[in-house]
Amino acid sequence: MGCKYCNNLTEEQYDDFRNELHKKIHWLLIYKEKGYVHLDEYFSSLMFKVGGMNSLLNYPPSIMELLCLLESARQENLKPDCNFKLYRKAILDAHSAVDRIFEERG
């Protein structure tokens, strides 16, 4: 997977960013469990960052899956009768999608 502004990013850069993204996604579970009132704003910020990553990494196909999972979790969170199991499943699947994005770089 190439980068829009440089020929190569180091393996360490990919690993560090992947780990950071995993942590940010994991906070979606913690914030939901704690009833964090700004959770939707956190979703917005995270998805904005993923959108930037999409452009920077030249639109890898699995970014779409990650964004869909995050949007599904976000929409579930906004429901008055939020199904936490469904929300949690979408977040855990998002973790797997992150790994697939970084596996695509070949």
Short mmCIF file of C-alpha atoms in Angstrom, two decimals:
data_model
loop_
_atom_site.label_atom_id
_atom_site.label_comp_id
_atom_site.label_asym_id
_atom_site.label_seq_id
_atom_site.Cartn_x
_atom_site.Cartn_y
_atom_site.Cartn_z
CA MET A 1 0.00 0.00 0.00
CA GLY A 2 1.58 3.22 -1.10
CA CYS A 3 1.27 6.57 0.54
CA LYS A 4 -0.06 9.65 -1.20
CA TYR A 5 2.85 11.90 -0.21
CA CYS A 6 5.78 9.50 0.03
CA ASN A 7 6.99 6.30 -1.56
CA ASN A 8 7.34 4.26 1.59
CA LEU A 9 6.30 4.39 5.18
CA THR A 10 8.30 2.25 7.56
CA GLU A 11 6.97 -0.92 9.12
CA GLU A 12 7.26 0.80 12.49
CA GLN A 13 5.08 3.71 11.29
CA TYR A 14 2.39 1.29 10.09
CA ASP A 15 2.52 -0.68 13.35
CA ASP A 16 2.39 2.43 15.51
CA PHE A 17 -0.57 3.85 13.61
CA ARG A 18 -2.43 0.53 13.59
CA ASN A 19 -1.96 0.27 17.37
CA GLU A 20 -3.14 3.86 17.85
CA LEU A 21 -6.24 3.19 15.76
CA HIS A 22 -7.00 0.04 17.76
CA LYS A 23 -6.80 2.06 20.99
CA LYS A 24 -9.08 4.78 19.64
CA ILE A 25 -11.64 2.18 18.55
CA HIS A 26 -11.45 0.41 21.91
CA TRP A 27 -12.36 3.68 23.65
CA LEU A 28 -15.72 3.45 21.87
CA LEU A 29 -16.54 0.49 24.12
CA ILE A 30 -15.25 2.13 27.27
CA TYR A 31 -17.03 5.41 26.60
CA LYS A 32 -20.32 3.60 25.87
CA GLU A 33 -20.10 1.58 29.09
CA LYS A 34 -19.37 4.72 31.12
CA GLY A 35 -22.16 6.73 29.48
CA TYR A 36 -19.79 9.36 28.07
CA VAL A 37 -22.03 12.22 26.91
CA HIS A 38 -19.72 13.23 24.04
CA LEU A 39 -19.54 9.77 22.46
CA ASP A 40 -21.09 10.90 19.19
CA GLU A 41 -18.51 13.68 18.86
CA TYR A 42 -15.78 11.09 19.51
CA PHE A 43 -17.24 8.94 16.72
CA SER A 44 -17.21 11.95 14.41
CA SER A 45 -13.59 12.76 15.19
CA LEU A 46 -12.47 9.16 14.73
CA MET A 47 -14.31 8.76 11.44
CA PHE A 48 -12.85 12.03 10.19
CA LYS A 49 -9.38 10.65 10.92
CA VAL A 50 -10.17 7.36 9.14
CA GLY A 51 -11.37 9.38 6.14
CA GLY A 52 -8.04 11.17 6.07
CA MET A 53 -6.22 7.84 6.33
CA ASN A 54 -8.27 6.61 3.37
CA SER A 55 -6.94 9.41 1.18
CA LEU A 56 -3.39 9.22 2.53
CA LEU A 57 -3.13 5.48 1.87
CA ASN A 58 -4.59 5.77 -1.64
CA TYR A 59 -8.05 4.35 -0.88
CA PRO A 60 -7.46 0.76 0.24
CA PRO A 61 -10.67 -1.26 -0.28
CA SER A 62 -11.12 -2.38 3.34
CA ILE A 63 -11.40 1.20 4.63
CA MET A 64 -15.00 1.09 3.40
CA GLU A 65 -15.68 -1.86 5.70
CA LEU A 66 -14.16 -0.03 8.67
CA LEU A 67 -16.20 3.09 8.02
CA CYS A 68 -19.40 1.04 7.60
CA LEU A 69 -18.83 -0.75 10.89
CA LEU A 70 -18.10 2.48 12.72
CA GLU A 71 -21.18 4.13 11.21
CA SER A 72 -23.32 1.13 12.18
CA ALA A 73 -22.07 1.31 15.76
CA ARG A 74 -22.62 5.06 15.78
CA GLN A 75 -26.20 4.70 14.55
CA GLU A 76 -26.89 1.95 17.12
CA ASN A 77 -25.52 4.21 19.86
CA LEU A 78 -27.93 6.98 18.86
CA LYS A 79 -30.98 4.75 19.30
CA PRO A 80 -32.87 5.23 22.58
CA ASP A 81 -33.04 1.42 22.90
CA CYS A 82 -29.42 0.76 21.87
CA ASN A 83 -28.60 -2.94 21.65
CA PHE A 84 -25.21 -3.06 23.40
CA LYS A 85 -24.41 -6.55 22.07
CA LEU A 86 -24.90 -5.34 18.50
CA TYR A 87 -22.90 -2.18 19.24
CA ARG A 88 -20.08 -4.20 20.79
CA LYS A 89 -20.03 -6.64 17.84
CA ALA A 90 -19.63 -3.77 15.37
CA ILE A 91 -16.75 -2.33 17.41
CA LEU A 92 -14.99 -5.70 17.67
CA ASP A 93 -15.47 -6.25 13.93
CA ALA A 94 -13.97 -2.79 13.36
CA HIS A 95 -10.82 -3.98 15.13
CA SER A 96 -10.56 -6.83 12.61
CA ALA A 97 -11.16 -4.43 9.73
CA VAL A 98 -8.21 -2.29 10.90
CA ASP A 99 -5.94 -5.30 10.70
CA ARG A 100 -7.15 -6.10 7.18
CA ILE A 101 -6.38 -2.56 6.04
CA PHE A 102 -2.80 -2.92 7.09
CA GLU A 103 -2.52 -6.44 5.65
CA GLU A 104 -3.52 -5.08 2.21
CA ARG A 105 -0.37 -3.06 1.89
CA GLY A 106 1.31 -6.30 0.85
#
